[in-house]
Amino acid sequence: MVAKISSGKSVFGVLAYNKIKVDDNTAGVLYSQKIFDSIDGKFSIRDCMDSFYPYLAMNSRTKNVVFHASINPDPKDRLPDEQLSILCREYMEKMGYGGQPYIVVKHSDIDRTHAHIISLRIDENGRKIPDTFENRRSMAICRELELRHKLHIPTKKEQREDQAPTMKIDYKAGDLKHQVGNITKSIIANYNFQSLGEYRTLLEMFNVTVEEVKGEYKEKPYRGLVYSVLDENGEKVSKPFKSSLFGKSVNMEALQKHFEKSKIAIDTTDIKDRLKQKVSESMKHNRSMDDFKQSLLQSGIGCVFRQNEQGRIYGATFIDYQNRTILNGSRLGKEFSANVFNDLFQDSPTRNMEPTAEKQIFQQTDRSNRFTESSGVQPPVGDDSFNVGVGLFEQHGTDYENESFVRQKEQEEKLRLVKKKRRGRSM
């Protein structure tokens, strides 16, 4: 069982998002607590807002008033609605929201049936409910509920997979901003990397790229990031998205802090030593680029070589999926530099391929899924089988915090109420 908690400013936005799912028959209300019952028994945004209003009116200082939890039982646990309701109720009580008004909506729009709980972070006295170590407490509660209800207990591997990006960007599906935001935030939250180049290499595995922009505005220098979506050939297929669209967690300042944090994590563990050992072993026994990559995959390590048009290798990067770390070859040592691999694979049939074709070989090698059970790791794979794990990062495609989305839904609701009043007068 996995629980993803998010916060936000717009209660209406979260409710409207769930209302869309209910109206599309891909979701339904399981139960609610301290929420006014609708006359027609249907999910009513207005009744929910009326129920939340007294709490919101008590506290105007707290900005992120929404408590929004996604409860994801393991696909092996096919829970009836009654048991899923009990699970959600116990989860809310243990999280400190047992006395709050909230509504639980069951979603069936992705392979894993899950429930969304919408509540407030403000109690009936206008106090903000403490959220210290919230995610840590949530994880402990999930483990407790799994034992109590005899649910599937995820392995360490499955827990890691539930924290990874779920799929490559589908640029044909639309809502690219939301998809890019999901991937960038999850990569930063789950991987160690120490440079923009290493970060970019990770993003490109998910069909996203990032570039640094520098300039001067009103005589003041600025430095920022822009993200773009790529197609399967590595070509840009979207307009650039400023990092500010996704919040401060993915801007240049946040990346600089992440670089420092990652360096400490790598320097104080045996991550680098393990990677050097595995790469060295593979270099001794493989003189073909393709065989070398497949050999590393057996140990849960991905490899990306960058080549120029003549096929010369000018960059090598290694991704340790088990330790969620990416390192350029130069960081491992001179014996892992691009020149060394260029000489090693001098007669390799794949060394003269275009960079995009080399990337396709990487994806195809991933898809072969040649891991031994002892490795306990599964790297991302390409195309339609790209599925590191399901759960936390659901690609629903609607950004319910987006101001334009909220404004649109508010206008639709007002128009609906006006039409309803007119119909009542004409009767």
PDB file of N, CA, C and O in Angstrom, residues 30-61:
ATOM      1  N   LEU A  30     -16.919   6.926  -2.285  1.00  0.00           N
ATOM      2  CA  LEU A  30     -17.003   5.784  -1.368  1.00  0.00           C
ATOM      3  C   LEU A  30     -17.802   6.165  -0.133  1.00  0.00           C
ATOM      4  O   LEU A  30     -18.751   5.484   0.247  1.00  0.00           O
ATOM      5  N   TYR A  31     -17.391   7.234   0.520  1.00  0.00           N
ATOM      6  CA  TYR A  31     -18.131   7.747   1.676  1.00  0.00           C
ATOM      7  C   TYR A  31     -17.596   9.137   2.000  1.00  0.00           C
ATOM      8  O   TYR A  31     -16.579   9.577   1.456  1.00  0.00           O
ATOM      9  N   SER A  32     -18.272   9.839   2.881  1.00  0.00           N
ATOM     10  CA  SER A  32     -17.813  11.153   3.303  1.00  0.00           C
ATOM     11  C   SER A  32     -18.090  11.323   4.795  1.00  0.00           C
ATOM     12  O   SER A  32     -18.893  10.596   5.385  1.00  0.00           O
ATOM     13  N   GLN A  33     -17.409  12.267   5.380  1.00  0.00           N
ATOM     14  CA  GLN A  33     -17.584  12.549   6.807  1.00  0.00           C
ATOM     15  C   GLN A  33     -17.731  14.048   7.015  1.00  0.00           C
ATOM     16  O   GLN A  33     -16.937  14.833   6.501  1.00  0.00           O
ATOM     17  N   LYS A  34     -18.744  14.443   7.755  1.00  0.00           N
ATOM     18  CA  LYS A  34     -19.024  15.844   8.047  1.00  0.00           C
ATOM     19  C   LYS A  34     -19.186  16.671   6.772  1.00  0.00           C
ATOM     20  O   LYS A  34     -18.784  17.842   6.711  1.00  0.00           O
ATOM     21  N   ILE A  35     -19.721  16.034   5.736  1.00  0.00           N
ATOM     22  CA  ILE A  35     -20.019  16.715   4.477  1.00  0.00           C
ATOM     23  C   ILE A  35     -21.524  16.711   4.263  1.00  0.00           C
ATOM     24  O   ILE A  35     -22.180  15.677   4.436  1.00  0.00           O
ATOM     25  N   PHE A  36     -22.084  17.861   3.885  1.00  0.00           N
ATOM     26  CA  PHE A  36     -23.527  17.946   3.656  1.00  0.00           C
ATOM     27  C   PHE A  36     -23.961  16.968   2.569  1.00  0.00           C
ATOM     28  O   PHE A  36     -23.300  16.839   1.534  1.00  0.00           O
ATOM     29  N   ASP A  37     -25.068  16.290   2.803  1.00  0.00           N
ATOM     30  CA  ASP A  37     -25.606  15.371   1.795  1.00  0.00           C
ATOM     31  C   ASP A  37     -26.324  16.157   0.699  1.00  0.00           C
ATOM     32  O   ASP A  37     -27.078  17.097   0.977  1.00  0.00           O
ATOM     33  N   SER A  38     -26.077  15.758  -0.542  1.00  0.00           N
ATOM     34  CA  SER A  38     -26.748  16.402  -1.668  1.00  0.00           C
ATOM     35  C   SER A  38     -28.181  15.897  -1.776  1.00  0.00           C
ATOM     36  O   SER A  38     -28.478  14.741  -1.430  1.00  0.00           O
ATOM     37  N   ILE A  39     -29.057  16.735  -2.278  1.00  0.00           N
ATOM     38  CA  ILE A  39     -30.466  16.361  -2.418  1.00  0.00           C
ATOM     39  C   ILE A  39     -30.626  15.188  -3.370  1.00  0.00           C
ATOM     40  O   ILE A  39     -31.416  14.271  -3.122  1.00  0.00           O
ATOM     41  N   ASP A  40     -29.840  15.204  -4.452  1.00  0.00           N
ATOM     42  CA  ASP A  40     -29.959  14.133  -5.441  1.00  0.00           C
ATOM     43  C   ASP A  40     -29.012  12.959  -5.176  1.00  0.00           C
ATOM     44  O   ASP A  40     -28.962  11.997  -5.945  1.00  0.00           O
ATOM     45  N   GLY A  41     -28.225  13.048  -4.084  1.00  0.00           N
ATOM     46  CA  GLY A  41     -27.320  11.956  -3.738  1.00  0.00           C
ATOM     47  C   GLY A  41     -26.055  11.907  -4.566  1.00  0.00           C
ATOM     48  O   GLY A  41     -25.268  10.970  -4.436  1.00  0.00           O
ATOM     49  N   LYS A  42     -25.838  12.907  -5.413  1.00  0.00           N
ATOM     50  CA  LYS A  42     -24.653  12.921  -6.268  1.00  0.00           C
ATOM     51  C   LYS A  42     -23.542  13.775  -5.658  1.00  0.00           C
ATOM     52  O   LYS A  42     -23.766  14.542  -4.725  1.00  0.00           O
ATOM     53  N   PHE A  43     -22.349  13.618  -6.204  1.00  0.00           N
ATOM     54  CA  PHE A  43     -21.191  14.377  -5.746  1.00  0.00           C
ATOM     55  C   PHE A  43     -21.409  15.849  -6.084  1.00  0.00           C
ATOM     56  O   PHE A  43     -21.503  16.222  -7.249  1.00  0.00           O
ATOM     57  N   SER A  44     -21.478  16.696  -5.063  1.00  0.00           N
ATOM     58  CA  SER A  44     -21.726  18.123  -5.265  1.00  0.00           C
ATOM     59  C   SER A  44     -20.566  18.952  -4.736  1.00  0.00           C
ATOM     60  O   SER A  44     -20.253  18.894  -3.538  1.00  0.00           O
ATOM     61  N   ILE A  45     -19.944  19.695  -5.620  1.00  0.00           N
ATOM     62  CA  ILE A  45     -18.843  20.572  -5.205  1.00  0.00           C
ATOM     63  C   ILE A  45     -19.364  21.629  -4.234  1.00  0.00           C
ATOM     64  O   ILE A  45     -18.720  21.951  -3.235  1.00  0.00           O
ATOM     65  N   ARG A  46     -20.548  22.141  -4.534  1.00  0.00           N
ATOM     66  CA  ARG A  46     -21.108  23.202  -3.701  1.00  0.00           C
ATOM     67  C   ARG A  46     -21.333  22.721  -2.275  1.00  0.00           C
ATOM     68  O   ARG A  46     -20.999  23.416  -1.308  1.00  0.00           O
ATOM     69  N   ASP A  47     -21.877  21.526  -2.107  1.00  0.00           N
ATOM     70  CA  ASP A  47     -22.121  21.001  -0.764  1.00  0.00           C
ATOM     71  C   ASP A  47     -20.805  20.758  -0.022  1.00  0.00           C
ATOM     72  O   ASP A  47     -20.720  20.966   1.198  1.00  0.00           O
ATOM     73  N   CYS A  48     -19.806  20.306  -0.737  1.00  0.00           N
ATOM     74  CA  CYS A  48     -18.495  20.104  -0.118  1.00  0.00           C
ATOM     75  C   CYS A  48     -17.899  21.440   0.330  1.00  0.00           C
ATOM     76  O   CYS A  48     -17.383  21.560   1.452  1.00  0.00           O
ATOM     77  N   MET A  49     -17.977  22.440  -0.536  1.00  0.00           N
ATOM     78  CA  MET A  49     -17.428  23.755  -0.197  1.00  0.00           C
ATOM     79  C   MET A  49     -18.172  24.366   0.983  1.00  0.00           C
ATOM     80  O   MET A  49     -17.555  24.992   1.859  1.00  0.00           O
ATOM     81  N   ASP A  50     -19.489  24.190   1.019  1.00  0.00           N
ATOM     82  CA  ASP A  50     -20.280  24.695   2.151  1.00  0.00           C
ATOM     83  C   ASP A  50     -19.861  24.011   3.449  1.00  0.00           C
ATOM     84  O   ASP A  50     -19.868  24.622   4.528  1.00  0.00           O
ATOM     85  N   SER A  51     -19.473  22.741   3.350  1.00  0.00           N
ATOM     86  CA  SER A  51     -19.045  21.987   4.531  1.00  0.00           C
ATOM     87  C   SER A  51     -17.661  22.431   5.002  1.00  0.00           C
ATOM     88  O   SER A  51     -17.377  22.444   6.205  1.00  0.00           O
ATOM     89  N   PHE A  52     -16.815  22.800   4.049  1.00  0.00           N
ATOM     90  CA  PHE A  52     -15.451  23.210   4.386  1.00  0.00           C
ATOM     91  C   PHE A  52     -15.371  24.665   4.845  1.00  0.00           C
ATOM     92  O   PHE A  52     -14.443  25.045   5.565  1.00  0.00           O
ATOM     93  N   TYR A  53     -16.327  25.488   4.423  1.00  0.00           N
ATOM     94  CA  TYR A  53     -16.235  26.932   4.628  1.00  0.00           C
ATOM     95  C   TYR A  53     -16.034  27.343   6.091  1.00  0.00           C
ATOM     96  O   TYR A  53     -15.177  28.194   6.383  1.00  0.00           O
ATOM     97  N   PRO A  54     -16.795  26.790   7.060  1.00  0.00           N
ATOM     98  CA  PRO A  54     -16.604  27.224   8.455  1.00  0.00           C
ATOM     99  C   PRO A  54     -15.175  27.020   8.950  1.00  0.00           C
ATOM    100  O   PRO A  54     -14.676  27.815   9.759  1.00  0.00           O
ATOM    101  N   TYR A  55     -14.521  25.996   8.472  1.00  0.00           N
ATOM    102  CA  TYR A  55     -13.137  25.735   8.867  1.00  0.00           C
ATOM    103  C   TYR A  55     -12.199  26.746   8.218  1.00  0.00           C
ATOM    104  O   TYR A  55     -11.302  27.282   8.874  1.00  0.00           O
ATOM    105  N   LEU A  56     -12.421  27.006   6.939  1.00  0.00           N
ATOM    106  CA  LEU A  56     -11.574  27.958   6.216  1.00  0.00           C
ATOM    107  C   LEU A  56     -11.728  29.370   6.764  1.00  0.00           C
ATOM    108  O   LEU A  56     -10.765  30.144   6.793  1.00  0.00           O
ATOM    109  N   ALA A  57     -12.940  29.713   7.197  1.00  0.00           N
ATOM    110  CA  ALA A  57     -13.207  31.054   7.712  1.00  0.00           C
ATOM    111  C   ALA A  57     -12.495  31.310   9.035  1.00  0.00           C
ATOM    112  O   ALA A  57     -12.260  32.458   9.417  1.00  0.00           O
ATOM    113  N   MET A  58     -12.116  30.241   9.724  1.00  0.00           N
ATOM    114  CA  MET A  58     -11.467  30.373  11.031  1.00  0.00           C
ATOM    115  C   MET A  58      -9.975  30.691  10.915  1.00  0.00           C
ATOM    116  O   MET A  58      -9.342  31.090  11.886  1.00  0.00           O
ATOM    117  N   ASN A  59      -9.407  30.488   9.727  1.00  0.00           N
ATOM    118  CA  ASN A  59      -7.966  30.681   9.568  1.00  0.00           C
ATOM    119  C   ASN A  59      -7.669  31.186   8.171  1.00  0.00           C
ATOM    120  O   ASN A  59      -7.824  30.461   7.185  1.00  0.00           O
ATOM    121  N   SER A  60      -7.245  32.429   8.080  1.00  0.00           N
ATOM    122  CA  SER A  60      -6.905  33.019   6.780  1.00  0.00           C
ATOM    123  C   SER A  60      -5.392  33.116   6.596  1.00  0.00           C
ATOM    124  O   SER A  60      -4.911  33.581   5.564  1.00  0.00           O
ATOM    125  N   ARG A  61      -4.633  32.657   7.593  1.00  0.00           N
ATOM    126  CA  ARG A  61      -3.175  32.760   7.522  1.00  0.00           C
ATOM    127  C   ARG A  61      -2.557  31.581   6.776  1.00  0.00           C
ATOM    128  O   ARG A  61      -1.577  31.755   6.046  1.00  0.00           O
TER     129      ARG A  61
END
